[in-house]
Amino acid sequence: SIFTSHSYSFCGSGSTSNLKIKDGTDIGTVTVGNDSVYLYLTYTLTGNWYLGDVHSYAGRQSSIPVNLDGNPAHKQFPGKQAINFCDLRQTFTFRVLLSALTLDNDAQCPTNERYYIAMRASVRQFNSAAECVSGTDQPAWGAPFLINPGNANEWATAFYYCKQDCTVPTVCAYSQGYFFSNPNPNAT
């Protein structure tokens, strides 16, 4: 589902990665985090970069949609939203039910639950709202791992996210009362 409010709290800590265009320029970040019910995937652009269509995948690495060459088929990603550049959006969040996602078991994650995350955005750079209809769209991907490292012409990237534990640890406090008495009750 689409989620526009930013009033959510992650369990543990979220994971933030760079959002890069093909020449390697950082144009913002992508952040992934979860609460006990949802996984949140947030795009945040900086400077004079703006969002167009956004696509996201979260799940098992082996299940990411790819074409015959093994390159990601981003238009088949389950998370997708058309955004008009003239809306001047620099932030967007997908909210996905954790129960709807598949995951990989990974002992390196404290919860043993890991998601493979691919976040792509169509981006455009312009200096004023009047320029929003001109310019060239560029793809931007959340870094750092190549999805198909065997293809030199494809630079789509992804990263891993360890699901955070949302159980609140039980805190036990104990207090011992002390009785202070005057060792010399006759003294004034």
mmCIF file with all atom_site columns, C-alpha atoms in Angstrom:
data_model
loop_
_atom_site.group_PDB
_atom_site.id
_atom_site.type_symbol
_atom_site.label_atom_id
_atom_site.label_alt_id
_atom_site.label_comp_id
_atom_site.label_asym_id
_atom_site.label_entity_id
_atom_site.label_seq_id
_atom_site.pdbx_PDB_ins_code
_atom_site.Cartn_x
_atom_site.Cartn_y
_atom_site.Cartn_z
_atom_site.occupancy
_atom_site.B_iso_or_equiv
_atom_site.pdbx_formal_charge
_atom_site.auth_seq_id
_atom_site.auth_comp_id
_atom_site.auth_asym_id
_atom_site.auth_atom_id
_atom_site.pdbx_PDB_model_num
ATOM 1   C CA . SER A 1 1   ? 0.000  0.000   0.000   1.00 0.00 ? 1   SER A CA 1
ATOM 2   C CA . ILE A 1 2   ? 1.009  3.608   -0.393  1.00 0.00 ? 2   ILE A CA 1
ATOM 3   C CA . PHE A 1 3   ? 1.871  5.484   2.748   1.00 0.00 ? 3   PHE A CA 1
ATOM 4   C CA . THR A 1 4   ? 2.319  9.223   2.784   1.00 0.00 ? 4   THR A CA 1
ATOM 5   C CA . SER A 1 5   ? 2.537  10.033  6.480   1.00 0.00 ? 5   SER A CA 1
ATOM 6   C CA . HIS A 1 6   ? 5.927  10.071  8.144   1.00 0.00 ? 6   HIS A CA 1
ATOM 7   C CA . SER A 1 7   ? 4.668  9.430   11.665  1.00 0.00 ? 7   SER A CA 1
ATOM 8   C CA . TYR A 1 8   ? 5.893  5.869   12.140  1.00 0.00 ? 8   TYR A CA 1
ATOM 9   C CA . SER A 1 9   ? 8.489  4.339   14.399  1.00 0.00 ? 9   SER A CA 1
ATOM 10  C CA . PHE A 1 10  ? 10.783 1.511   13.420  1.00 0.00 ? 10  PHE A CA 1
ATOM 11  C CA . CYS A 1 11  ? 11.548 -1.422  15.648  1.00 0.00 ? 11  CYS A CA 1
ATOM 12  C CA . GLY A 1 12  ? 15.265 -1.415  16.244  1.00 0.00 ? 12  GLY A CA 1
ATOM 13  C CA . SER A 1 13  ? 16.870 0.729   13.600  1.00 0.00 ? 13  SER A CA 1
ATOM 14  C CA . GLY A 1 14  ? 16.137 1.313   9.944   1.00 0.00 ? 14  GLY A CA 1
ATOM 15  C CA . SER A 1 15  ? 18.699 0.805   7.205   1.00 0.00 ? 15  SER A CA 1
ATOM 16  C CA . THR A 1 16  ? 19.644 3.661   4.891   1.00 0.00 ? 16  THR A CA 1
ATOM 17  C CA . SER A 1 17  ? 21.490 3.366   1.598   1.00 0.00 ? 17  SER A CA 1
ATOM 18  C CA . ASN A 1 18  ? 22.477 5.849   -1.100  1.00 0.00 ? 18  ASN A CA 1
ATOM 19  C CA . LEU A 1 19  ? 20.217 6.493   -4.067  1.00 0.00 ? 19  LEU A CA 1
ATOM 20  C CA . LYS A 1 20  ? 22.424 6.802   -7.153  1.00 0.00 ? 20  LYS A CA 1
ATOM 21  C CA . ILE A 1 21  ? 22.059 7.616   -10.828 1.00 0.00 ? 21  ILE A CA 1
ATOM 22  C CA . LYS A 1 22  ? 24.110 5.733   -13.435 1.00 0.00 ? 22  LYS A CA 1
ATOM 23  C CA . ASP A 1 23  ? 27.222 7.939   -13.245 1.00 0.00 ? 23  ASP A CA 1
ATOM 24  C CA . GLY A 1 24  ? 27.452 7.133   -9.515  1.00 0.00 ? 24  GLY A CA 1
ATOM 25  C CA . THR A 1 25  ? 26.192 10.487  -8.253  1.00 0.00 ? 25  THR A CA 1
ATOM 26  C CA . ASP A 1 26  ? 24.359 10.302  -4.924  1.00 0.00 ? 26  ASP A CA 1
ATOM 27  C CA . ILE A 1 27  ? 21.053 12.119  -5.279  1.00 0.00 ? 27  ILE A CA 1
ATOM 28  C CA . GLY A 1 28  ? 19.423 11.044  -2.045  1.00 0.00 ? 28  GLY A CA 1
ATOM 29  C CA . THR A 1 29  ? 18.746 8.016   0.094   1.00 0.00 ? 29  THR A CA 1
ATOM 30  C CA . VAL A 1 30  ? 16.477 5.023   0.440   1.00 0.00 ? 30  VAL A CA 1
ATOM 31  C CA . THR A 1 31  ? 15.514 3.898   3.924   1.00 0.00 ? 31  THR A CA 1
ATOM 32  C CA . VAL A 1 32  ? 13.964 0.596   4.959   1.00 0.00 ? 32  VAL A CA 1
ATOM 33  C CA . GLY A 1 33  ? 12.534 -0.165  8.372   1.00 0.00 ? 33  GLY A CA 1
ATOM 34  C CA . ASN A 1 34  ? 9.779  -2.175  9.977   1.00 0.00 ? 34  ASN A CA 1
ATOM 35  C CA . ASP A 1 35  ? 7.354  -2.034  12.835  1.00 0.00 ? 35  ASP A CA 1
ATOM 36  C CA . SER A 1 36  ? 5.497  -5.125  14.033  1.00 0.00 ? 36  SER A CA 1
ATOM 37  C CA . VAL A 1 37  ? 3.067  -5.098  11.070  1.00 0.00 ? 37  VAL A CA 1
ATOM 38  C CA . TYR A 1 38  ? 4.623  -3.260  8.113   1.00 0.00 ? 38  TYR A CA 1
ATOM 39  C CA . LEU A 1 39  ? 7.833  -2.852  6.159   1.00 0.00 ? 39  LEU A CA 1
ATOM 40  C CA . TYR A 1 40  ? 8.442  0.766   5.092   1.00 0.00 ? 40  TYR A CA 1
ATOM 41  C CA . LEU A 1 41  ? 10.464 1.647   1.979   1.00 0.00 ? 41  LEU A CA 1
ATOM 42  C CA . THR A 1 42  ? 11.193 5.373   1.710   1.00 0.00 ? 42  THR A CA 1
ATOM 43  C CA . TYR A 1 43  ? 12.808 7.380   -1.092  1.00 0.00 ? 43  TYR A CA 1
ATOM 44  C CA . THR A 1 44  ? 14.256 10.777  -0.158  1.00 0.00 ? 44  THR A CA 1
ATOM 45  C CA . LEU A 1 45  ? 15.817 12.987  -2.843  1.00 0.00 ? 45  LEU A CA 1
ATOM 46  C CA . THR A 1 46  ? 18.022 15.996  -2.176  1.00 0.00 ? 46  THR A CA 1
ATOM 47  C CA . GLY A 1 47  ? 18.891 19.201  -3.989  1.00 0.00 ? 47  GLY A CA 1
ATOM 48  C CA . ASN A 1 48  ? 16.983 19.856  -7.183  1.00 0.00 ? 48  ASN A CA 1
ATOM 49  C CA . TRP A 1 49  ? 16.153 16.194  -7.940  1.00 0.00 ? 49  TRP A CA 1
ATOM 50  C CA . TYR A 1 50  ? 12.513 15.124  -8.153  1.00 0.00 ? 50  TYR A CA 1
ATOM 51  C CA . LEU A 1 51  ? 10.647 11.816  -8.272  1.00 0.00 ? 51  LEU A CA 1
ATOM 52  C CA . GLY A 1 52  ? 8.804  10.318  -11.177 1.00 0.00 ? 52  GLY A CA 1
ATOM 53  C CA . ASP A 1 53  ? 7.596  6.698   -11.168 1.00 0.00 ? 53  ASP A CA 1
ATOM 54  C CA . VAL A 1 54  ? 8.854  4.562   -8.293  1.00 0.00 ? 54  VAL A CA 1
ATOM 55  C CA . HIS A 1 55  ? 9.201  0.768   -8.142  1.00 0.00 ? 55  HIS A CA 1
ATOM 56  C CA . SER A 1 56  ? 10.203 -1.434  -5.217  1.00 0.00 ? 56  SER A CA 1
ATOM 57  C CA . TYR A 1 57  ? 10.767 -5.087  -4.428  1.00 0.00 ? 57  TYR A CA 1
ATOM 58  C CA . ALA A 1 58  ? 11.176 -6.681  -1.004  1.00 0.00 ? 58  ALA A CA 1
ATOM 59  C CA . GLY A 1 59  ? 11.374 -10.424 -0.534  1.00 0.00 ? 59  GLY A CA 1
ATOM 60  C CA . ARG A 1 60  ? 13.539 -13.418 -1.328  1.00 0.00 ? 60  ARG A CA 1
ATOM 61  C CA . GLN A 1 61  ? 16.531 -12.709 -3.523  1.00 0.00 ? 61  GLN A CA 1
ATOM 62  C CA . SER A 1 62  ? 15.633 -15.659 -5.752  1.00 0.00 ? 62  SER A CA 1
ATOM 63  C CA . SER A 1 63  ? 12.136 -14.241 -6.387  1.00 0.00 ? 63  SER A CA 1
ATOM 64  C CA . ILE A 1 64  ? 12.982 -10.788 -7.739  1.00 0.00 ? 64  ILE A CA 1
ATOM 65  C CA . PRO A 1 65  ? 11.379 -10.347 -11.181 1.00 0.00 ? 65  PRO A CA 1
ATOM 66  C CA . VAL A 1 66  ? 14.055 -10.535 -13.898 1.00 0.00 ? 66  VAL A CA 1
ATOM 67  C CA . ASN A 1 67  ? 14.095 -10.735 -17.689 1.00 0.00 ? 67  ASN A CA 1
ATOM 68  C CA . LEU A 1 68  ? 15.781 -13.485 -19.739 1.00 0.00 ? 68  LEU A CA 1
ATOM 69  C CA . ASP A 1 69  ? 19.190 -11.808 -19.332 1.00 0.00 ? 69  ASP A CA 1
ATOM 70  C CA . GLY A 1 70  ? 18.856 -11.852 -15.534 1.00 0.00 ? 70  GLY A CA 1
ATOM 71  C CA . ASN A 1 71  ? 18.371 -8.089  -15.330 1.00 0.00 ? 71  ASN A CA 1
ATOM 72  C CA . PRO A 1 72  ? 15.669 -6.785  -12.987 1.00 0.00 ? 72  PRO A CA 1
ATOM 73  C CA . ALA A 1 73  ? 12.270 -6.196  -14.563 1.00 0.00 ? 73  ALA A CA 1
ATOM 74  C CA . HIS A 1 74  ? 11.413 -3.188  -12.399 1.00 0.00 ? 74  HIS A CA 1
ATOM 75  C CA . LYS A 1 75  ? 8.020  -2.647  -14.026 1.00 0.00 ? 75  LYS A CA 1
ATOM 76  C CA . GLN A 1 76  ? 7.048  -6.076  -12.634 1.00 0.00 ? 76  GLN A CA 1
ATOM 77  C CA . PHE A 1 77  ? 8.042  -5.177  -9.059  1.00 0.00 ? 77  PHE A CA 1
ATOM 78  C CA . PRO A 1 78  ? 5.010  -5.397  -6.761  1.00 0.00 ? 78  PRO A CA 1
ATOM 79  C CA . GLY A 1 79  ? 5.557  -1.884  -5.367  1.00 0.00 ? 79  GLY A CA 1
ATOM 80  C CA . LYS A 1 80  ? 4.830  0.684   -8.058  1.00 0.00 ? 80  LYS A CA 1
ATOM 81  C CA . GLN A 1 81  ? 3.468  4.185   -8.155  1.00 0.00 ? 81  GLN A CA 1
ATOM 82  C CA . ALA A 1 82  ? 3.214  6.689   -10.990 1.00 0.00 ? 82  ALA A CA 1
ATOM 83  C CA . ILE A 1 83  ? 4.289  10.168  -9.895  1.00 0.00 ? 83  ILE A CA 1
ATOM 84  C CA . ASN A 1 84  ? 4.236  13.264  -12.066 1.00 0.00 ? 84  ASN A CA 1
ATOM 85  C CA . PHE A 1 85  ? 7.485  15.239  -11.934 1.00 0.00 ? 85  PHE A CA 1
ATOM 86  C CA . CYS A 1 86  ? 5.422  18.429  -11.736 1.00 0.00 ? 86  CYS A CA 1
ATOM 87  C CA . ASP A 1 87  ? 4.120  17.264  -8.336  1.00 0.00 ? 87  ASP A CA 1
ATOM 88  C CA . LEU A 1 88  ? 7.631  18.238  -7.117  1.00 0.00 ? 88  LEU A CA 1
ATOM 89  C CA . ARG A 1 89  ? 7.864  15.180  -4.867  1.00 0.00 ? 89  ARG A CA 1
ATOM 90  C CA . GLN A 1 90  ? 11.181 14.458  -3.188  1.00 0.00 ? 90  GLN A CA 1
ATOM 91  C CA . THR A 1 91  ? 9.914  11.878  -0.703  1.00 0.00 ? 91  THR A CA 1
ATOM 92  C CA . PHE A 1 92  ? 7.753  8.804   -1.099  1.00 0.00 ? 92  PHE A CA 1
ATOM 93  C CA . THR A 1 93  ? 7.087  5.766   1.109   1.00 0.00 ? 93  THR A CA 1
ATOM 94  C CA . PHE A 1 94  ? 5.672  2.342   0.360   1.00 0.00 ? 94  PHE A CA 1
ATOM 95  C CA . ARG A 1 95  ? 4.092  0.473   3.288   1.00 0.00 ? 95  ARG A CA 1
ATOM 96  C CA . VAL A 1 96  ? 3.921  -3.312  2.845   1.00 0.00 ? 96  VAL A CA 1
ATOM 97  C CA . LEU A 1 97  ? 2.397  -5.909  5.161   1.00 0.00 ? 97  LEU A CA 1
ATOM 98  C CA . LEU A 1 98  ? 5.190  -8.084  6.549   1.00 0.00 ? 98  LEU A CA 1
ATOM 99  C CA . SER A 1 99  ? 2.867  -11.084 6.330   1.00 0.00 ? 99  SER A CA 1
ATOM 100 C CA . ALA A 1 100 ? 2.622  -10.580 2.552   1.00 0.00 ? 100 ALA A CA 1
ATOM 101 C CA . LEU A 1 101 ? 6.393  -10.857 2.020   1.00 0.00 ? 101 LEU A CA 1
ATOM 102 C CA . THR A 1 102 ? 8.644  -13.829 1.478   1.00 0.00 ? 102 THR A CA 1
ATOM 103 C CA . LEU A 1 103 ? 12.051 -13.742 3.112   1.00 0.00 ? 103 LEU A CA 1
ATOM 104 C CA . ASP A 1 104 ? 15.382 -15.499 3.294   1.00 0.00 ? 104 ASP A CA 1
ATOM 105 C CA . ASN A 1 105 ? 16.645 -17.090 6.493   1.00 0.00 ? 105 ASN A CA 1
ATOM 106 C CA . ASP A 1 106 ? 19.966 -15.569 7.463   1.00 0.00 ? 106 ASP A CA 1
ATOM 107 C CA . ALA A 1 107 ? 21.821 -16.366 10.661  1.00 0.00 ? 107 ALA A CA 1
ATOM 108 C CA . GLN A 1 108 ? 23.672 -13.044 10.334  1.00 0.00 ? 108 GLN A CA 1
ATOM 109 C CA . CYS A 1 109 ? 20.407 -11.270 11.156  1.00 0.00 ? 109 CYS A CA 1
ATOM 110 C CA . PRO A 1 110 ? 19.393 -11.237 14.845  1.00 0.00 ? 110 PRO A CA 1
ATOM 111 C CA . THR A 1 111 ? 15.855 -12.318 13.881  1.00 0.00 ? 111 THR A CA 1
ATOM 112 C CA . ASN A 1 112 ? 17.158 -14.797 11.227  1.00 0.00 ? 112 ASN A CA 1
ATOM 113 C CA . GLU A 1 113 ? 14.906 -12.980 8.738   1.00 0.00 ? 113 GLU A CA 1
ATOM 114 C CA . ARG A 1 114 ? 16.340 -11.057 5.791   1.00 0.00 ? 114 ARG A CA 1
ATOM 115 C CA . TYR A 1 115 ? 14.754 -9.255  2.849   1.00 0.00 ? 115 TYR A CA 1
ATOM 116 C CA . TYR A 1 116 ? 16.371 -8.522  -0.488  1.00 0.00 ? 116 TYR A CA 1
ATOM 117 C CA . ILE A 1 117 ? 15.467 -4.915  -1.324  1.00 0.00 ? 117 ILE A CA 1
ATOM 118 C CA . ALA A 1 118 ? 15.481 -3.303  -4.777  1.00 0.00 ? 118 ALA A CA 1
ATOM 119 C CA . MET A 1 119 ? 14.287 0.307   -4.975  1.00 0.00 ? 119 MET A CA 1
ATOM 120 C CA . ARG A 1 120 ? 14.210 2.141   -8.294  1.00 0.00 ? 120 ARG A CA 1
ATOM 121 C CA . ALA A 1 121 ? 12.971 5.621   -9.087  1.00 0.00 ? 121 ALA A CA 1
ATOM 122 C CA . SER A 1 122 ? 12.691 7.599   -12.258 1.00 0.00 ? 122 SER A CA 1
ATOM 123 C CA . VAL A 1 123 ? 14.254 10.967  -11.401 1.00 0.00 ? 123 VAL A CA 1
ATOM 124 C CA . ARG A 1 124 ? 14.691 14.329  -13.065 1.00 0.00 ? 124 ARG A CA 1
ATOM 125 C CA . GLN A 1 125 ? 16.801 17.331  -12.150 1.00 0.00 ? 125 GLN A CA 1
ATOM 126 C CA . PHE A 1 126 ? 15.473 20.861  -12.668 1.00 0.00 ? 126 PHE A CA 1
ATOM 127 C CA . ASN A 1 127 ? 15.806 24.256  -11.042 1.00 0.00 ? 127 ASN A CA 1
ATOM 128 C CA . SER A 1 128 ? 12.244 25.588  -11.086 1.00 0.00 ? 128 SER A CA 1
ATOM 129 C CA . ALA A 1 129 ? 8.711  24.232  -11.229 1.00 0.00 ? 129 ALA A CA 1
ATOM 130 C CA . ALA A 1 130 ? 8.352  25.680  -14.748 1.00 0.00 ? 130 ALA A CA 1
ATOM 131 C CA . GLU A 1 131 ? 11.060 23.243  -15.921 1.00 0.00 ? 131 GLU A CA 1
ATOM 132 C CA . CYS A 1 132 ? 9.291  20.128  -14.604 1.00 0.00 ? 132 CYS A CA 1
ATOM 133 C CA . VAL A 1 133 ? 7.973  19.110  -18.048 1.00 0.00 ? 133 VAL A CA 1
ATOM 134 C CA . SER A 1 134 ? 11.362 19.318  -19.756 1.00 0.00 ? 134 SER A CA 1
ATOM 135 C CA . GLY A 1 135 ? 14.505 17.345  -19.195 1.00 0.00 ? 135 GLY A CA 1
ATOM 136 C CA . THR A 1 136 ? 15.429 13.716  -19.342 1.00 0.00 ? 136 THR A CA 1
ATOM 137 C CA . ASP A 1 137 ? 14.305 11.048  -16.921 1.00 0.00 ? 137 ASP A CA 1
ATOM 138 C CA . GLN A 1 138 ? 17.092 9.020   -15.375 1.00 0.00 ? 138 GLN A CA 1
ATOM 139 C CA . PRO A 1 139 ? 16.853 5.808   -13.406 1.00 0.00 ? 139 PRO A CA 1
ATOM 140 C CA . ALA A 1 140 ? 18.155 5.842   -9.844  1.00 0.00 ? 140 ALA A CA 1
ATOM 141 C CA . TRP A 1 141 ? 18.704 2.753   -7.700  1.00 0.00 ? 141 TRP A CA 1
ATOM 142 C CA . GLY A 1 142 ? 19.257 2.170   -4.001  1.00 0.00 ? 142 GLY A CA 1
ATOM 143 C CA . ALA A 1 143 ? 22.871 0.961   -3.775  1.00 0.00 ? 143 ALA A CA 1
ATOM 144 C CA . PRO A 1 144 ? 25.261 -0.902  -3.147  1.00 0.00 ? 144 PRO A CA 1
ATOM 145 C CA . PHE A 1 145 ? 25.115 -4.423  -4.729  1.00 0.00 ? 145 PHE A CA 1
ATOM 146 C CA . LEU A 1 146 ? 24.684 -5.078  -8.451  1.00 0.00 ? 146 LEU A CA 1
ATOM 147 C CA . ILE A 1 147 ? 21.646 -7.257  -9.091  1.00 0.00 ? 147 ILE A CA 1
ATOM 148 C CA . ASN A 1 148 ? 23.203 -8.829  -12.180 1.00 0.00 ? 148 ASN A CA 1
ATOM 149 C CA . PRO A 1 149 ? 26.980 -8.393  -11.843 1.00 0.00 ? 149 PRO A CA 1
ATOM 150 C CA . GLY A 1 150 ? 27.597 -10.532 -14.944 1.00 0.00 ? 150 GLY A CA 1
ATOM 151 C CA . ASN A 1 151 ? 26.089 -7.906  -17.263 1.00 0.00 ? 151 ASN A CA 1
ATOM 152 C CA . ALA A 1 152 ? 28.393 -4.920  -17.780 1.00 0.00 ? 152 ALA A CA 1
ATOM 153 C CA . ASN A 1 153 ? 25.564 -2.883  -19.364 1.00 0.00 ? 153 ASN A CA 1
ATOM 154 C CA . GLU A 1 154 ? 23.212 -3.241  -16.409 1.00 0.00 ? 154 GLU A CA 1
ATOM 155 C CA . TRP A 1 155 ? 23.932 -1.320  -13.217 1.00 0.00 ? 155 TRP A CA 1
ATOM 156 C CA . ALA A 1 156 ? 20.726 -1.916  -11.236 1.00 0.00 ? 156 ALA A CA 1
ATOM 157 C CA . THR A 1 157 ? 21.506 -2.320  -7.547  1.00 0.00 ? 157 THR A CA 1
ATOM 158 C CA . ALA A 1 158 ? 19.920 -3.762  -4.414  1.00 0.00 ? 158 ALA A CA 1
ATOM 159 C CA . PHE A 1 159 ? 20.742 -4.357  -0.749  1.00 0.00 ? 159 PHE A CA 1
ATOM 160 C CA . TYR A 1 160 ? 19.807 -6.570  2.190   1.00 0.00 ? 160 TYR A CA 1
ATOM 161 C CA . TYR A 1 161 ? 17.677 -5.650  5.178   1.00 0.00 ? 161 TYR A CA 1
ATOM 162 C CA . CYS A 1 162 ? 17.480 -7.641  8.409   1.00 0.00 ? 162 CYS A CA 1
ATOM 163 C CA . LYS A 1 163 ? 13.977 -7.568  9.862   1.00 0.00 ? 163 LYS A CA 1
ATOM 164 C CA . GLN A 1 164 ? 14.118 -5.916  13.266  1.00 0.00 ? 164 GLN A CA 1
ATOM 165 C CA . ASP A 1 165 ? 12.708 -7.525  16.391  1.00 0.00 ? 165 ASP A CA 1
ATOM 166 C CA . CYS A 1 166 ? 9.674  -5.685  17.709  1.00 0.00 ? 166 CYS A CA 1
ATOM 167 C CA . THR A 1 167 ? 9.322  -7.462  21.005  1.00 0.00 ? 167 THR A CA 1
ATOM 168 C CA . VAL A 1 168 ? 9.817  -5.145  23.899  1.00 0.00 ? 168 VAL A CA 1
ATOM 169 C CA . PRO A 1 169 ? 12.237 -6.630  26.399  1.00 0.00 ? 169 PRO A CA 1
ATOM 170 C CA . THR A 1 170 ? 10.805 -7.216  29.826  1.00 0.00 ? 170 THR A CA 1
ATOM 171 C CA . VAL A 1 171 ? 12.358 -4.839  32.280  1.00 0.00 ? 171 VAL A CA 1
ATOM 172 C CA . CYS A 1 172 ? 12.431 -5.951  35.868  1.00 0.00 ? 172 CYS A CA 1
ATOM 173 C CA . ALA A 1 173 ? 13.317 -3.477  38.551  1.00 0.00 ? 173 ALA A CA 1
ATOM 174 C CA . TYR A 1 174 ? 13.931 -4.274  42.180  1.00 0.00 ? 174 TYR A CA 1
ATOM 175 C CA . SER A 1 175 ? 14.293 -1.875  45.017  1.00 0.00 ? 175 SER A CA 1
ATOM 176 C CA . GLN A 1 176 ? 15.455 -2.662  48.513  1.00 0.00 ? 176 GLN A CA 1
ATOM 177 C CA . GLY A 1 177 ? 14.183 -0.436  51.253  1.00 0.00 ? 177 GLY A CA 1
ATOM 178 C CA . TYR A 1 178 ? 16.581 0.581   53.985  1.00 0.00 ? 178 TYR A CA 1
ATOM 179 C CA . PHE A 1 179 ? 15.772 1.551   57.524  1.00 0.00 ? 179 PHE A CA 1
ATOM 180 C CA . PHE A 1 180 ? 18.020 4.243   58.844  1.00 0.00 ? 180 PHE A CA 1
ATOM 181 C CA . SER A 1 181 ? 18.035 4.658   62.518  1.00 0.00 ? 181 SER A CA 1
ATOM 182 C CA . ASN A 1 182 ? 19.799 7.060   64.771  1.00 0.00 ? 182 ASN A CA 1
ATOM 183 C CA . PRO A 1 183 ? 22.632 5.092   66.362  1.00 0.00 ? 183 PRO A CA 1
ATOM 184 C CA . ASN A 1 184 ? 22.496 7.341   69.413  1.00 0.00 ? 184 ASN A CA 1
ATOM 185 C CA . PRO A 1 185 ? 18.800 7.946   70.144  1.00 0.00 ? 185 PRO A CA 1
ATOM 186 C CA . ASN A 1 186 ? 19.572 10.049  73.219  1.00 0.00 ? 186 ASN A CA 1
ATOM 187 C CA . ALA A 1 187 ? 21.695 12.572  71.318  1.00 0.00 ? 187 ALA A CA 1
ATOM 188 C CA . THR A 1 188 ? 20.054 15.747  70.196  1.00 0.00 ? 188 THR A CA 1
#
